[in-house]
Amino acid sequence: NSDEQIRLEDATFNYTTIFYATDPATGEPKELQKLYGIENRTEVDYDQIPKHMEEALIAIEDKRFWEHQGVDWKRTFGAFVNMFVPIYKNNAGGSTITQQLIKNITGDDELRIERKVQEIFRALNLEKNYSKEQILAAYLNTVYFGNSCYGVQAAANVYFGKDVSELSVAESAAIIGITQYPGAYDPFVNPDKNRERQEDVLWAMWDQGKLKNMSRLLMSPWSLKEQLISKKYSRSTVIL
């Protein structure tokens, strides 16, 4: 149905409940406890997301995001041809950020031609009704980052112990790199794989003119927040 539309305001998700108390020393609210089920998610506004995180996402996932109207026809055609004549060894897909958002909202990711065509129409209609900034914010609040983290705020809290607005370029790249395969690029379980993917993200940003001093960034050490997820996992430090 070419008229079918997805309304972002109608999407429903499970969110993390946060309890606060007033700190007697400062008079400021202090976080006491977070409660969540299988989804740890805290929504943030677009203006709370660092520009370099947005640039990291677009560089590695959808470099023509600002130019297309929901569907990157060049990538879509390439992915279709690749189904019959292998061109890309990594079996690269053709989904844009807008199309990935559709899948995140609907949960429909079956490998069917009919489903893909429906997704294309939904993406085209979504971009007629929402701005690029609204779509980016919705995507970054819904995408899965492993360890029960849905959205960039939860990922920033779990992996770096900070608010998403405080993330550095390197930290943002490490988080964005998880989205392709959350299990394989889990920073706690597979720190080396996450580092490799992080470097892919940083090089994509540099290649697209979003980073000026790549050499200094690559030589600067940074580390994940030391955190014991469970007895199964050990503390990990990742150095770029």
mmCIF file of C-alpha atoms in Angstrom:
data_model
loop_
_atom_site.group_PDB
_atom_site.id
_atom_site.type_symbol
_atom_site.label_atom_id
_atom_site.label_comp_id
_atom_site.label_asym_id
_atom_site.label_seq_id
_atom_site.Cartn_x
_atom_site.Cartn_y
_atom_site.Cartn_z
ATOM 1 C CA ASN A 1 0.000 0.000 0.000
ATOM 2 C CA SER A 2 1.760 3.154 -1.219
ATOM 3 C CA ASP A 3 -0.299 5.337 1.168
ATOM 4 C CA GLU A 4 0.630 3.408 4.321
ATOM 5 C CA GLN A 5 2.234 5.632 6.938
ATOM 6 C CA ILE A 6 4.135 5.182 10.190
ATOM 7 C CA ARG A 7 3.459 7.803 12.870
ATOM 8 C CA LEU A 8 6.413 8.339 15.212
ATOM 9 C CA GLU A 9 4.179 9.723 17.933
ATOM 10 C CA ASP A 10 2.155 6.491 17.966
ATOM 11 C CA ALA A 11 5.165 4.232 18.536
ATOM 12 C CA THR A 12 5.166 2.669 22.002
ATOM 13 C CA PHE A 13 8.237 1.403 23.864
ATOM 14 C CA ASN A 14 9.248 0.329 27.346
ATOM 15 C CA TYR A 15 11.232 2.978 29.217
ATOM 16 C CA THR A 16 13.508 2.886 32.241
ATOM 17 C CA THR A 17 12.062 4.257 35.492
ATOM 18 C CA ILE A 18 14.526 6.460 37.402
ATOM 19 C CA PHE A 19 14.085 7.324 41.074
ATOM 20 C CA TYR A 20 15.595 10.577 42.405
ATOM 21 C CA ALA A 21 16.082 12.084 45.861
ATOM 22 C CA THR A 22 17.333 15.505 46.936
ATOM 23 C CA ASP A 23 20.980 15.543 47.947
ATOM 24 C CA PRO A 24 21.041 17.253 51.365
ATOM 25 C CA ALA A 25 24.548 18.584 50.732
ATOM 26 C CA THR A 26 23.777 20.326 47.455
ATOM 27 C CA GLY A 27 20.006 20.546 47.318
ATOM 28 C CA GLU A 28 20.155 19.043 43.829
ATOM 29 C CA PRO A 29 18.277 15.915 42.673
ATOM 30 C CA LYS A 30 20.417 12.766 42.818
ATOM 31 C CA GLU A 31 19.731 9.510 41.000
ATOM 32 C CA LEU A 32 19.018 6.671 43.407
ATOM 33 C CA GLN A 33 17.931 3.720 41.290
ATOM 34 C CA LYS A 34 17.042 2.671 37.737
ATOM 35 C CA LEU A 35 14.396 0.035 37.136
ATOM 36 C CA TYR A 36 13.803 -1.659 33.787
ATOM 37 C CA GLY A 37 12.764 -5.012 32.360
ATOM 38 C CA ILE A 38 14.473 -6.402 29.280
ATOM 39 C CA GLU A 39 14.759 -2.929 27.719
ATOM 40 C CA ASN A 40 16.908 -0.220 29.296
ATOM 41 C CA ARG A 41 15.794 2.918 27.469
ATOM 42 C CA THR A 42 15.788 6.636 28.320
ATOM 43 C CA GLU A 43 14.613 8.979 25.585
ATOM 44 C CA VAL A 44 16.614 12.116 24.771
ATOM 45 C CA ASP A 45 15.844 15.096 22.542
ATOM 46 C CA TYR A 46 17.693 15.751 19.305
ATOM 47 C CA ASP A 47 19.592 18.714 20.748
ATOM 48 C CA GLN A 48 21.038 16.502 23.510
ATOM 49 C CA ILE A 49 22.773 14.235 20.987
ATOM 50 C CA PRO A 50 26.329 15.348 20.076
ATOM 51 C CA LYS A 51 26.821 16.447 16.487
ATOM 52 C CA HIS A 52 29.762 14.050 16.144
ATOM 53 C CA MET A 53 27.551 11.114 17.133
ATOM 54 C CA GLU A 54 25.097 12.045 14.404
ATOM 55 C CA GLU A 55 27.993 12.347 11.946
ATOM 56 C CA ALA A 56 29.383 8.957 13.022
ATOM 57 C CA LEU A 57 26.026 7.284 12.406
ATOM 58 C CA ILE A 58 25.538 8.835 8.986
ATOM 59 C CA ALA A 59 29.143 8.161 7.920
ATOM 60 C CA ILE A 60 29.001 4.422 8.604
ATOM 61 C CA GLU A 61 25.318 3.650 7.978
ATOM 62 C CA ASP A 62 23.904 6.059 5.406
ATOM 63 C CA LYS A 63 26.310 8.600 3.924
ATOM 64 C CA ARG A 64 23.675 10.064 1.561
ATOM 65 C CA PHE A 65 21.140 10.508 4.376
ATOM 66 C CA TRP A 66 20.770 14.257 3.877
ATOM 67 C CA GLU A 67 20.287 13.862 0.110
ATOM 68 C CA HIS A 68 17.799 10.990 -0.286
ATOM 69 C CA GLN A 69 14.070 11.030 0.481
ATOM 70 C CA GLY A 70 14.019 7.907 2.617
ATOM 71 C CA VAL A 71 15.456 5.403 0.153
ATOM 72 C CA ASP A 72 18.967 5.333 -1.302
ATOM 73 C CA TRP A 73 18.160 3.916 -4.716
ATOM 74 C CA LYS A 74 21.806 3.331 -5.596
ATOM 75 C CA ARG A 75 22.325 1.139 -2.515
ATOM 76 C CA THR A 76 18.954 -0.540 -2.975
ATOM 77 C CA PHE A 77 19.802 -1.525 -6.549
ATOM 78 C CA GLY A 78 23.254 -2.740 -5.466
ATOM 79 C CA ALA A 79 21.764 -4.864 -2.677
ATOM 80 C CA PHE A 80 19.215 -6.347 -5.088
ATOM 81 C CA VAL A 81 21.878 -7.274 -7.639
ATOM 82 C CA ASN A 82 24.073 -8.676 -4.853
ATOM 83 C CA MET A 83 21.325 -11.183 -4.036
ATOM 84 C CA PHE A 84 21.913 -12.870 -7.398
ATOM 85 C CA VAL A 85 25.460 -11.847 -8.347
ATOM 86 C CA PRO A 86 27.675 -11.489 -5.240
ATOM 87 C CA ILE A 87 29.489 -8.172 -5.508
ATOM 88 C CA TYR A 88 30.021 -7.272 -1.869
ATOM 89 C CA LYS A 89 31.792 -9.909 0.194
ATOM 90 C CA ASN A 90 30.117 -8.621 3.363
ATOM 91 C CA ASN A 91 26.656 -8.945 1.820
ATOM 92 C CA ALA A 92 26.033 -5.213 2.285
ATOM 93 C CA GLY A 93 22.399 -4.219 2.684
ATOM 94 C CA GLY A 94 20.628 -1.271 1.112
ATOM 95 C CA SER A 95 18.581 0.011 4.065
ATOM 96 C CA THR A 96 18.833 3.683 4.946
ATOM 97 C CA ILE A 97 18.574 5.046 8.480
ATOM 98 C CA THR A 98 14.916 5.808 7.719
ATOM 99 C CA GLN A 99 14.274 2.215 6.643
ATOM 100 C CA GLN A 100 16.092 0.872 9.701
ATOM 101 C CA LEU A 101 13.884 3.086 11.883
ATOM 102 C CA ILE A 102 10.822 1.522 10.243
ATOM 103 C CA LYS A 103 12.107 -1.933 11.214
ATOM 104 C CA ASN A 104 12.871 -0.803 14.762
ATOM 105 C CA ILE A 105 9.320 0.501 15.190
ATOM 106 C CA THR A 106 7.411 -2.309 13.486
ATOM 107 C CA GLY A 107 9.720 -5.199 14.436
ATOM 108 C CA ASP A 108 9.205 -6.531 10.921
ATOM 109 C CA ASP A 109 12.519 -7.650 9.407
ATOM 110 C CA GLU A 110 11.561 -10.768 7.465
ATOM 111 C CA LEU A 111 13.607 -11.484 4.345
ATOM 112 C CA ARG A 112 10.734 -11.158 1.881
ATOM 113 C CA ILE A 113 10.494 -9.060 -1.286
ATOM 114 C CA GLU A 114 6.962 -7.976 -0.308
ATOM 115 C CA ARG A 115 8.172 -6.795 3.088
ATOM 116 C CA LYS A 116 11.026 -4.823 1.517
ATOM 117 C CA VAL A 117 8.692 -3.096 -0.941
ATOM 118 C CA GLN A 118 6.352 -2.189 1.931
ATOM 119 C CA GLU A 119 9.319 -0.814 3.882
ATOM 120 C CA ILE A 120 10.336 1.364 0.919
ATOM 121 C CA PHE A 121 6.873 2.955 0.669
ATOM 122 C CA ARG A 122 6.757 3.451 4.432
ATOM 123 C CA ALA A 123 10.179 5.162 4.386
ATOM 124 C CA LEU A 124 9.201 7.483 1.533
ATOM 125 C CA ASN A 125 6.015 8.467 3.364
ATOM 126 C CA LEU A 126 7.831 8.924 6.674
ATOM 127 C CA GLU A 127 10.192 11.467 5.138
ATOM 128 C CA LYS A 128 7.255 13.409 3.721
ATOM 129 C CA ASN A 129 5.884 13.907 7.212
ATOM 130 C CA TYR A 130 8.948 14.251 9.436
ATOM 131 C CA SER A 131 12.188 16.206 9.284
ATOM 132 C CA LYS A 132 15.585 14.541 8.991
ATOM 133 C CA GLU A 133 16.349 15.655 12.542
ATOM 134 C CA GLN A 134 13.181 14.004 13.873
ATOM 135 C CA ILE A 135 14.083 10.772 12.086
ATOM 136 C CA LEU A 136 17.644 10.793 13.439
ATOM 137 C CA ALA A 137 16.429 11.390 16.993
ATOM 138 C CA ALA A 138 13.840 8.618 16.702
ATOM 139 C CA TYR A 139 16.406 6.173 15.333
ATOM 140 C CA LEU A 140 19.005 6.941 17.997
ATOM 141 C CA ASN A 141 16.357 6.481 20.693
ATOM 142 C CA THR A 142 15.190 3.089 19.406
ATOM 143 C CA VAL A 143 18.231 1.244 18.044
ATOM 144 C CA TYR A 144 19.699 -1.648 20.070
ATOM 145 C CA PHE A 145 23.257 -1.357 21.439
ATOM 146 C CA GLY A 146 23.597 -4.650 23.307
ATOM 147 C CA ASN A 147 23.424 -5.395 27.057
ATOM 148 C CA SER A 148 19.708 -4.455 27.154
ATOM 149 C CA CYS A 149 20.574 -0.921 25.952
ATOM 150 C CA TYR A 150 18.008 0.625 23.614
ATOM 151 C CA GLY A 151 18.926 4.117 22.515
ATOM 152 C CA VAL A 152 22.082 6.180 22.876
ATOM 153 C CA GLN A 153 21.363 7.472 26.384
ATOM 154 C CA ALA A 154 21.234 3.967 27.868
ATOM 155 C CA ALA A 155 24.360 3.000 25.899
ATOM 156 C CA ALA A 156 26.253 6.078 27.124
ATOM 157 C CA ASN A 157 25.276 5.282 30.728
ATOM 158 C CA VAL A 158 26.223 1.593 30.569
ATOM 159 C CA TYR A 159 29.430 1.753 28.522
ATOM 160 C CA PHE A 160 30.885 5.086 29.667
ATOM 161 C CA GLY A 161 28.991 6.065 32.807
ATOM 162 C CA LYS A 162 27.961 9.452 31.438
ATOM 163 C CA ASP A 163 25.194 11.369 29.703
ATOM 164 C CA VAL A 164 25.055 11.054 25.916
ATOM 165 C CA SER A 165 25.708 14.794 25.573
ATOM 166 C CA GLU A 166 29.124 14.277 27.228
ATOM 167 C CA LEU A 167 30.425 11.603 24.843
ATOM 168 C CA SER A 168 33.649 12.280 22.933
ATOM 169 C CA VAL A 169 34.131 11.529 19.234
ATOM 170 C CA ALA A 170 35.914 8.242 20.016
ATOM 171 C CA GLU A 171 33.239 7.175 22.508
ATOM 172 C CA SER A 172 30.458 8.026 20.077
ATOM 173 C CA ALA A 173 32.159 5.985 17.351
ATOM 174 C CA ALA A 174 32.513 2.999 19.702
ATOM 175 C CA ILE A 175 28.784 3.082 20.483
ATOM 176 C CA ILE A 176 27.635 3.658 16.902
ATOM 177 C CA GLY A 177 29.831 0.761 15.783
ATOM 178 C CA ILE A 178 27.780 -1.648 17.891
ATOM 179 C CA THR A 179 24.592 -1.227 15.847
ATOM 180 C CA GLN A 180 25.573 -3.483 12.937
ATOM 181 C CA TYR A 181 26.017 -6.627 15.066
ATOM 182 C CA PRO A 182 25.389 -5.931 18.790
ATOM 183 C CA GLY A 183 26.571 -9.382 19.868
ATOM 184 C CA ALA A 184 29.759 -9.382 17.820
ATOM 185 C CA TYR A 185 30.703 -5.782 18.676
ATOM 186 C CA ASP A 186 29.774 -5.892 22.375
ATOM 187 C CA PRO A 187 32.533 -3.791 24.043
ATOM 188 C CA PHE A 188 32.536 -5.899 27.198
ATOM 189 C CA VAL A 189 32.552 -9.330 25.559
ATOM 190 C CA ASN A 190 34.522 -8.553 22.371
ATOM 191 C CA PRO A 191 36.563 -5.378 23.053
ATOM 192 C CA ASP A 192 38.974 -6.030 20.164
ATOM 193 C CA LYS A 193 36.117 -6.422 17.686
ATOM 194 C CA ASN A 194 34.502 -3.260 18.998
ATOM 195 C CA ARG A 195 37.791 -1.388 18.601
ATOM 196 C CA GLU A 196 38.114 -2.560 14.975
ATOM 197 C CA ARG A 197 34.569 -1.453 14.221
ATOM 198 C CA GLN A 198 35.147 1.850 16.005
ATOM 199 C CA GLU A 199 38.130 2.497 13.757
ATOM 200 C CA ASP A 200 35.957 1.739 10.701
ATOM 201 C CA VAL A 201 33.511 4.394 11.895
ATOM 202 C CA LEU A 202 36.263 6.960 12.520
ATOM 203 C CA TRP A 203 37.856 6.361 9.113
ATOM 204 C CA ALA A 204 34.439 6.714 7.439
ATOM 205 C CA MET A 205 34.010 10.053 9.224
ATOM 206 C CA TRP A 206 37.464 11.176 8.116
ATOM 207 C CA ASP A 207 36.834 10.045 4.529
ATOM 208 C CA GLN A 208 33.651 12.135 4.446
ATOM 209 C CA GLY A 209 35.386 15.228 5.834
ATOM 210 C CA LYS A 210 33.951 15.093 9.369
ATOM 211 C CA LEU A 211 37.293 14.660 11.165
ATOM 212 C CA LYS A 212 40.277 16.951 10.658
ATOM 213 C CA ASN A 213 42.988 15.521 12.891
ATOM 214 C CA MET A 214 42.664 11.772 12.515
ATOM 215 C CA SER A 215 46.242 10.988 13.552
ATOM 216 C CA ARG A 216 45.849 12.698 16.940
ATOM 217 C CA LEU A 217 42.550 10.909 17.526
ATOM 218 C CA LEU A 218 44.046 7.512 16.726
ATOM 219 C CA MET A 219 46.961 8.108 19.102
ATOM 220 C CA SER A 220 44.798 9.301 22.001
ATOM 221 C CA PRO A 221 44.096 6.557 24.570
ATOM 222 C CA TRP A 222 40.575 6.177 25.875
ATOM 223 C CA SER A 223 38.895 3.512 27.910
ATOM 224 C CA LEU A 224 35.496 2.035 28.530
ATOM 225 C CA LYS A 225 34.070 2.470 31.996
ATOM 226 C CA GLU A 226 35.165 -0.533 34.050
ATOM 227 C CA GLN A 227 32.024 -2.434 34.788
ATOM 228 C CA LEU A 228 31.221 -5.997 35.735
ATOM 229 C CA ILE A 229 28.055 -6.999 33.872
ATOM 230 C CA SER A 230 27.898 -10.446 35.463
ATOM 231 C CA LYS A 231 30.201 -13.197 36.682
ATOM 232 C CA LYS A 232 30.464 -14.359 33.077
ATOM 233 C CA TYR A 233 32.169 -11.156 31.937
ATOM 234 C CA SER A 234 35.474 -9.714 33.068
ATOM 235 C CA ARG A 235 36.455 -6.070 33.330
ATOM 236 C CA SER A 236 37.628 -4.723 29.981
ATOM 237 C CA THR A 237 39.622 -1.711 28.914
ATOM 238 C CA VAL A 238 39.772 -0.726 25.267
ATOM 239 C CA ILE A 239 42.597 1.429 23.977
ATOM 240 C CA LEU A 240 42.362 3.012 20.543
#
